[in-house]
mmCIF file of C-alpha atoms in Angstrom:
data_model
loop_
_atom_site.group_PDB
_atom_site.id
_atom_site.type_symbol
_atom_site.label_atom_id
_atom_site.label_comp_id
_atom_site.label_asym_id
_atom_site.label_seq_id
_atom_site.Cartn_x
_atom_site.Cartn_y
_atom_site.Cartn_z
ATOM 1 C CA MET A 212 0.000 0.000 0.000
ATOM 2 C CA THR A 213 2.832 2.397 0.875
ATOM 3 C CA THR A 214 4.573 1.539 -2.407
ATOM 4 C CA MET A 215 1.416 2.315 -4.398
ATOM 5 C CA LYS A 216 0.972 5.633 -2.579
ATOM 6 C CA SER A 217 4.604 6.595 -3.222
ATOM 7 C CA ALA A 218 4.224 5.729 -6.894
ATOM 8 C CA LEU A 219 1.072 7.882 -7.119
ATOM 9 C CA ILE A 220 2.815 10.857 -5.510
ATOM 10 C CA LYS A 221 5.814 10.467 -7.827
ATOM 11 C CA ASN A 222 3.509 10.321 -10.847
ATOM 12 C CA THR A 223 1.862 13.581 -9.775
ATOM 13 C CA MET A 224 5.242 15.237 -9.188
ATOM 14 C CA ASP A 225 6.413 14.198 -12.660
ATOM 15 C CA ARG A 226 3.470 15.825 -14.414
ATOM 16 C CA GLY A 227 3.972 18.781 -16.714
ATOM 17 C CA SER A 228 4.874 19.451 -20.311
ATOM 18 C CA ALA A 229 8.425 19.160 -21.608
ATOM 19 C CA SER A 230 8.556 22.967 -21.903
ATOM 20 C CA LEU A 231 7.466 23.432 -18.276
ATOM 21 C CA LYS A 232 10.142 20.992 -17.109
ATOM 22 C CA SER A 233 12.775 22.584 -19.326
ATOM 23 C CA HIS A 234 12.221 26.110 -18.005
ATOM 24 C CA CYS A 235 11.300 25.382 -14.372
ATOM 25 C CA ASN A 236 13.692 22.592 -13.454
ATOM 26 C CA GLY A 237 16.090 24.100 -10.906
ATOM 27 C CA LEU A 238 14.412 27.511 -11.151
ATOM 28 C CA ASP A 239 14.093 29.464 -7.886
ATOM 29 C CA LYS A 240 12.203 32.554 -9.071
ATOM 30 C CA MET A 241 10.351 34.073 -12.020
ATOM 31 C CA GLU A 242 9.061 37.532 -12.876
ATOM 32 C CA ILE A 243 5.671 37.965 -14.525
ATOM 33 C CA ARG A 244 4.834 41.275 -16.196
ATOM 34 C CA GLN A 245 1.372 42.215 -17.355
ATOM 35 C CA THR A 246 0.901 44.397 -20.425
ATOM 36 C CA ARG A 247 -2.202 46.043 -21.791
ATOM 37 C CA ARG A 248 -3.362 45.311 -25.326
ATOM 38 C CA GLY A 249 -6.022 47.265 -27.163
ATOM 39 C CA TRP A 250 -5.721 50.632 -25.425
ATOM 40 C CA LEU A 251 -8.367 52.066 -27.788
ATOM 41 C CA GLN A 252 -10.867 49.528 -26.456
ATOM 42 C CA THR A 253 -10.130 50.634 -22.919
ATOM 43 C CA CYS A 254 -10.735 54.286 -23.826
ATOM 44 C CA PHE A 255 -14.237 53.381 -25.026
ATOM 45 C CA GLY A 256 -15.075 51.329 -21.934
ATOM 46 C CA CYS A 257 -14.265 47.823 -23.205
ATOM 47 C CA ASP A 258 -11.594 46.282 -21.023
ATOM 48 C CA ALA A 259 -8.842 44.767 -23.177
ATOM 49 C CA LYS A 260 -7.763 41.155 -22.805
ATOM 50 C CA THR A 261 -4.873 40.609 -20.442
ATOM 51 C CA GLU A 262 -1.415 39.676 -21.703
ATOM 52 C CA PHE A 263 1.473 38.444 -19.540
ATOM 53 C CA LYS A 264 5.168 38.065 -20.283
ATOM 54 C CA TYR A 265 7.329 35.678 -18.248
ATOM 55 C CA PHE A 266 10.975 36.363 -17.433
ATOM 56 C CA VAL A 267 13.850 34.401 -15.951
ATOM 57 C CA GLY A 268 16.384 37.085 -15.140
ATOM 58 C CA SER A 269 16.281 39.488 -18.092
ATOM 59 C CA ASP A 270 15.292 36.775 -20.597
ATOM 60 C CA GLN A 271 11.669 36.458 -21.650
ATOM 61 C CA ILE A 272 10.746 32.779 -21.922
ATOM 62 C CA ALA A 273 6.977 32.743 -22.367
ATOM 63 C CA ILE A 274 3.830 34.733 -23.103
ATOM 64 C CA SER A 275 0.107 34.307 -22.442
ATOM 65 C CA ILE A 276 -3.054 36.051 -23.639
ATOM 66 C CA GLU A 277 -6.399 35.780 -21.906
ATOM 67 C CA ASP A 278 -9.156 33.902 -23.721
ATOM 68 C CA THR A 279 -12.449 35.477 -22.646
ATOM 69 C CA ASP A 280 -15.438 37.471 -23.852
ATOM 70 C CA CYS A 281 -15.271 41.277 -24.078
ATOM 71 C CA PHE A 282 -18.789 41.567 -22.631
ATOM 72 C CA CYS A 283 -17.685 39.631 -19.519
ATOM 73 C CA CYS A 284 -14.647 41.887 -19.120
ATOM 74 C CA MET A 285 -16.818 45.007 -19.209
ATOM 75 C CA CYS A 286 -19.649 43.828 -16.967
ATOM 76 C CA CYS A 287 -17.899 41.628 -14.393
ATOM 77 C CA ASN A 288 -14.191 42.315 -14.651
ATOM 78 C CA ARG A 289 -12.952 40.899 -11.341
ATOM 79 C CA ILE A 290 -15.176 37.802 -11.470
ATOM 80 C CA HIS A 291 -15.236 37.068 -15.206
ATOM 81 C CA PRO A 292 -14.427 33.518 -16.341
ATOM 82 C CA PHE A 293 -11.380 33.040 -18.552
ATOM 83 C CA LYS A 294 -8.863 30.547 -19.851
ATOM 84 C CA MET A 295 -5.213 31.318 -20.404
ATOM 85 C CA ALA A 296 -2.392 29.218 -21.815
ATOM 86 C CA VAL A 297 1.193 30.152 -20.958
ATOM 87 C CA LYS A 298 3.220 29.321 -24.062
ATOM 88 C CA GLU A 299 6.913 29.223 -24.835
ATOM 89 C CA LEU A 300 7.966 32.439 -26.547
ATOM 90 C CA TYR A 301 9.126 31.160 -29.931
ATOM 91 C CA SER A 302 7.858 27.588 -30.201
ATOM 92 C CA GLY A 303 4.354 28.174 -28.826
ATOM 93 C CA ALA A 304 4.668 25.032 -26.690
ATOM 94 C CA GLU A 305 2.455 25.047 -23.597
ATOM 95 C CA LEU A 306 3.942 25.438 -20.132
ATOM 96 C CA VAL A 307 0.730 25.648 -18.104
ATOM 97 C CA SER A 308 -2.934 26.486 -18.725
ATOM 98 C CA VAL A 309 -5.300 28.284 -16.330
ATOM 99 C CA ASP A 310 -9.086 27.828 -16.223
ATOM 100 C CA ARG A 311 -10.903 30.268 -13.939
ATOM 101 C CA PRO A 312 -14.737 29.935 -13.689
ATOM 102 C CA LEU A 313 -17.200 32.659 -12.730
ATOM 103 C CA ALA A 314 -17.531 33.140 -8.949
ATOM 104 C CA CYS A 315 -18.562 35.729 -6.362
ATOM 105 C CA VAL A 316 -16.280 38.718 -5.857
ATOM 106 C CA GLN A 317 -14.019 39.188 -2.831
ATOM 107 C CA GLY A 318 -15.442 40.759 0.315
ATOM 108 C CA PRO A 319 -14.505 41.480 3.944
ATOM 109 C CA CYS A 320 -15.420 37.869 4.731
ATOM 110 C CA LYS A 321 -16.439 34.766 2.791
ATOM 111 C CA CYS A 322 -18.286 31.583 3.726
ATOM 112 C CA CYS A 323 -19.517 30.275 0.356
ATOM 113 C CA CYS A 324 -19.350 30.758 -3.446
ATOM 114 C CA TYR A 325 -15.565 30.513 -3.298
ATOM 115 C CA GLN A 326 -13.210 31.687 -6.044
ATOM 116 C CA SER A 327 -11.153 28.953 -7.710
ATOM 117 C CA ALA A 328 -8.952 28.097 -10.685
ATOM 118 C CA SER A 329 -7.586 24.838 -12.076
ATOM 119 C CA PHE A 330 -4.213 24.292 -13.741
ATOM 120 C CA THR A 331 -3.161 21.804 -16.410
ATOM 121 C CA SER A 332 0.002 21.043 -18.339
ATOM 122 C CA ALA A 333 0.296 18.624 -21.266
ATOM 123 C CA ASN A 334 -3.444 17.911 -20.853
ATOM 124 C CA GLU A 335 -2.912 16.638 -17.305
ATOM 125 C CA SER A 336 -4.131 18.249 -14.104
ATOM 126 C CA ILE A 337 -1.255 19.613 -12.052
ATOM 127 C CA GLY A 338 -3.388 21.267 -9.386
ATOM 128 C CA LYS A 339 -5.947 23.874 -8.421
ATOM 129 C CA ILE A 340 -6.477 26.732 -5.982
ATOM 130 C CA GLU A 341 -9.614 27.329 -3.929
ATOM 131 C CA GLU A 342 -10.648 30.160 -1.672
ATOM 132 C CA GLN A 343 -11.381 29.151 1.922
ATOM 133 C CA PHE A 344 -13.592 30.523 4.677
ATOM 134 C CA TYR A 345 -12.031 33.724 5.987
ATOM 135 C CA PHE A 346 -12.657 36.888 7.948
ATOM 136 C CA CYS A 347 -10.766 40.072 6.904
ATOM 137 C CA VAL A 348 -7.760 38.270 5.354
ATOM 138 C CA PRO A 349 -8.498 36.168 2.225
ATOM 139 C CA ARG A 350 -7.107 32.633 2.497
ATOM 140 C CA PHE A 351 -6.546 29.976 -0.141
ATOM 141 C CA LEU A 352 -5.700 26.291 -0.300
ATOM 142 C CA ILE A 353 -3.655 24.919 -3.200
ATOM 143 C CA TYR A 354 -4.042 21.274 -4.240
ATOM 144 C CA ASP A 355 -1.896 18.991 -6.384
ATOM 145 C CA GLY A 356 -3.092 17.073 -9.445
ATOM 146 C CA GLU A 357 -4.594 14.320 -7.259
ATOM 147 C CA ASN A 358 -6.614 16.808 -5.194
ATOM 148 C CA ARG A 359 -4.333 16.543 -2.156
ATOM 149 C CA PRO A 360 -3.720 19.765 -0.164
ATOM 150 C CA MET A 361 -0.272 21.082 -1.062
ATOM 151 C CA TYR A 362 0.078 24.700 0.089
ATOM 152 C CA LYS A 363 -1.750 27.343 2.093
ATOM 153 C CA LEU A 364 -1.633 30.887 0.720
ATOM 154 C CA HIS A 365 -2.523 34.270 2.198
ATOM 155 C CA ASN A 366 -1.167 37.768 2.837
ATOM 156 C CA PRO A 367 1.199 38.257 5.795
ATOM 157 C CA THR A 368 -0.899 39.114 8.841
ATOM 158 C CA CYS A 369 -0.810 40.893 12.191
ATOM 159 C CA PHE A 370 -3.085 41.213 15.228
ATOM 160 C CA GLY A 371 -3.600 37.480 15.483
ATOM 161 C CA GLY A 372 -4.364 37.000 11.804
ATOM 162 C CA THR A 373 -7.214 39.518 11.664
ATOM 163 C CA CYS A 374 -5.421 42.168 9.554
ATOM 164 C CA VAL A 375 -3.082 42.251 6.574
ATOM 165 C CA ASN A 376 0.392 43.347 7.669
ATOM 166 C CA CYS A 377 1.079 46.344 5.402
ATOM 167 C CA CYS A 378 4.658 46.622 6.714
ATOM 168 C CA ALA A 379 5.660 43.020 5.956
ATOM 169 C CA GLU A 380 7.582 44.002 2.810
ATOM 170 C CA GLY A 381 9.127 47.136 4.312
ATOM 171 C CA ASN A 382 8.069 50.629 5.268
ATOM 172 C CA PRO A 383 4.830 51.324 3.307
ATOM 173 C CA CYS A 384 5.955 54.945 2.971
ATOM 174 C CA GLY A 385 9.392 53.928 1.669
ATOM 175 C CA LYS A 386 10.776 50.860 -0.081
ATOM 176 C CA GLY A 387 7.720 48.812 0.859
ATOM 177 C CA CYS A 388 5.357 51.186 -0.962
ATOM 178 C CA CYS A 389 2.781 49.456 -3.214
ATOM 179 C CA LYS A 390 4.171 45.973 -2.510
ATOM 180 C CA VAL A 391 1.573 43.282 -1.843
ATOM 181 C CA SER A 392 2.724 39.765 -0.994
ATOM 182 C CA PHE A 393 1.010 36.397 -0.717
ATOM 183 C CA ARG A 394 3.018 33.893 1.287
ATOM 184 C CA VAL A 395 3.150 30.176 0.578
ATOM 185 C CA TYR A 396 2.973 27.763 3.518
ATOM 186 C CA ASP A 397 2.982 23.988 3.746
ATOM 187 C CA ALA A 398 -0.565 22.614 3.808
ATOM 188 C CA ASP A 399 0.165 20.770 7.074
ATOM 189 C CA GLN A 400 1.518 23.857 8.841
ATOM 190 C CA GLN A 401 -0.879 24.773 11.631
ATOM 191 C CA GLU A 402 0.286 28.315 12.446
ATOM 192 C CA THR A 403 0.651 30.600 9.420
ATOM 193 C CA ASP A 404 -0.110 34.019 10.894
ATOM 194 C CA GLY A 405 2.270 36.694 12.144
ATOM 195 C CA ASP A 406 5.947 35.807 11.777
ATOM 196 C CA ALA A 407 5.325 32.128 10.971
ATOM 197 C CA PRO A 408 7.939 30.634 8.607
ATOM 198 C CA TYR A 409 6.914 30.363 4.955
ATOM 199 C CA LEU A 410 8.194 28.439 1.922
ATOM 200 C CA GLY A 411 7.947 31.074 -0.807
ATOM 201 C CA TYR A 412 5.823 33.982 -1.930
ATOM 202 C CA ILE A 413 4.131 35.811 -4.775
ATOM 203 C CA LEU A 414 4.894 39.538 -4.650
ATOM 204 C CA LYS A 415 3.048 42.249 -6.555
ATOM 205 C CA LYS A 416 5.738 44.811 -7.290
ATOM 206 C CA PRO A 417 5.376 48.599 -7.566
ATOM 207 C CA LYS A 418 4.685 50.060 -11.007
ATOM 208 C CA SER A 419 6.146 53.139 -12.638
ATOM 209 C CA LEU A 420 4.189 56.383 -12.292
ATOM 210 C CA PHE A 421 3.144 56.349 -15.960
ATOM 211 C CA VAL A 422 1.921 52.755 -15.792
ATOM 212 C CA GLU A 423 0.172 53.428 -12.470
ATOM 213 C CA LEU A 424 -1.742 56.386 -13.900
ATOM 214 C CA PHE A 425 -2.730 55.119 -17.331
ATOM 215 C CA THR A 426 -3.079 51.323 -17.091
ATOM 216 C CA ASP A 427 -3.757 48.565 -14.588
ATOM 217 C CA ALA A 428 -0.767 46.529 -15.761
ATOM 218 C CA ASN A 429 0.968 44.728 -12.900
ATOM 219 C CA ALA A 430 4.263 42.966 -12.217
ATOM 220 C CA PHE A 431 4.766 39.924 -9.988
ATOM 221 C CA GLU A 432 7.794 38.174 -8.552
ATOM 222 C CA VAL A 433 7.335 34.488 -7.767
ATOM 223 C CA ILE A 434 9.752 32.896 -5.298
ATOM 224 C CA PHE A 435 9.267 29.135 -5.455
ATOM 225 C CA PRO A 436 9.559 26.846 -2.437
ATOM 226 C CA GLN A 437 13.004 25.266 -2.323
ATOM 227 C CA GLU A 438 11.730 21.706 -2.727
ATOM 228 C CA ALA A 439 9.008 22.503 -5.283
ATOM 229 C CA THR A 440 8.684 20.211 -8.298
ATOM 230 C CA THR A 441 8.187 21.558 -11.817
ATOM 231 C CA ALA A 442 4.455 20.776 -11.549
ATOM 232 C CA GLN A 443 4.215 22.704 -8.274
ATOM 233 C CA LYS A 444 6.028 25.644 -9.848
ATOM 234 C CA GLY A 445 3.541 25.533 -12.718
ATOM 235 C CA VAL A 446 0.698 25.740 -10.205
ATOM 236 C CA LEU A 447 2.257 28.803 -8.552
ATOM 237 C CA ILE A 448 2.720 30.496 -11.940
ATOM 238 C CA GLY A 449 -0.975 29.937 -12.604
ATOM 239 C CA THR A 450 -1.801 31.141 -9.099
ATOM 240 C CA SER A 451 -0.142 34.494 -9.877
ATOM 241 C CA ILE A 452 -2.506 34.958 -12.832
ATOM 242 C CA PHE A 453 -5.456 34.017 -10.625
ATOM 243 C CA LEU A 454 -4.464 36.493 -7.884
ATOM 244 C CA ASN A 455 -4.092 39.286 -10.428
ATOM 245 C CA ALA A 456 -7.601 38.627 -11.728
ATOM 246 C CA ILE A 457 -9.361 38.729 -8.360
ATOM 247 C CA PHE A 458 -7.382 41.439 -6.562
ATOM 248 C CA PHE A 459 -5.755 43.810 -9.046
ATOM 249 C CA GLU A 460 -7.607 43.920 -12.379
ATOM 250 C CA GLU A 461 -9.616 47.062 -11.600
ATOM 251 C CA ASN A 462 -7.076 48.923 -9.471
ATOM 252 C CA GLY A 463 -6.057 51.149 -12.308
ATOM 253 C CA GLN A 464 -9.640 52.159 -12.899
ATOM 254 C CA GLU A 465 -10.906 52.725 -9.371
#
């Protein structure tokens, strides 16, 4: 029985396309930059489809463009369903695909109608993310391709987990300005609030003044857990896209 379980876990860890394995094997971090396409559409009230570029160091390795309906983008931007395939820059080979269904928007607390997204690579499930019950601080649980809990994810907290710690990434009036992080914890870790140790993080980085004023394009830095497999890294790449959709898509317009 133990042998069968070990084989199942290994099979899940080995999932992922050849391109995902090629780019993410041994990788410790990645930068994801959002761009805005169709600025004329935006001027006339139709939110343009989202495009992301993926960088390892200064080298762009992949690109993705949102597959969704313009009507959905206009009427329900932060909850609109979409699919997105992250593809190798020149070959077009898939690294990971994201499928995000329609769900209720974020609020100060949540007890039902949770946000979620599923991730595939080479037509195999590599995992999913689901919102959990929370009060004040949104919390998520990330699963592997066999629906086993893999990571917990939420903002750094203070006051016993009831508030987001705005100073976690530095002085909010200085170098920590406009930084928003989501920390990755082991699914079995009981205490994840305050100064609890974490495995990695997804950091929304500050934008330039021009970008801040005229678009809602964002940039993210993904620091992968040290022992993460290529499939787990693919899930965290997809998670960054998911977080952008539910937290940051309308920030440039509010």
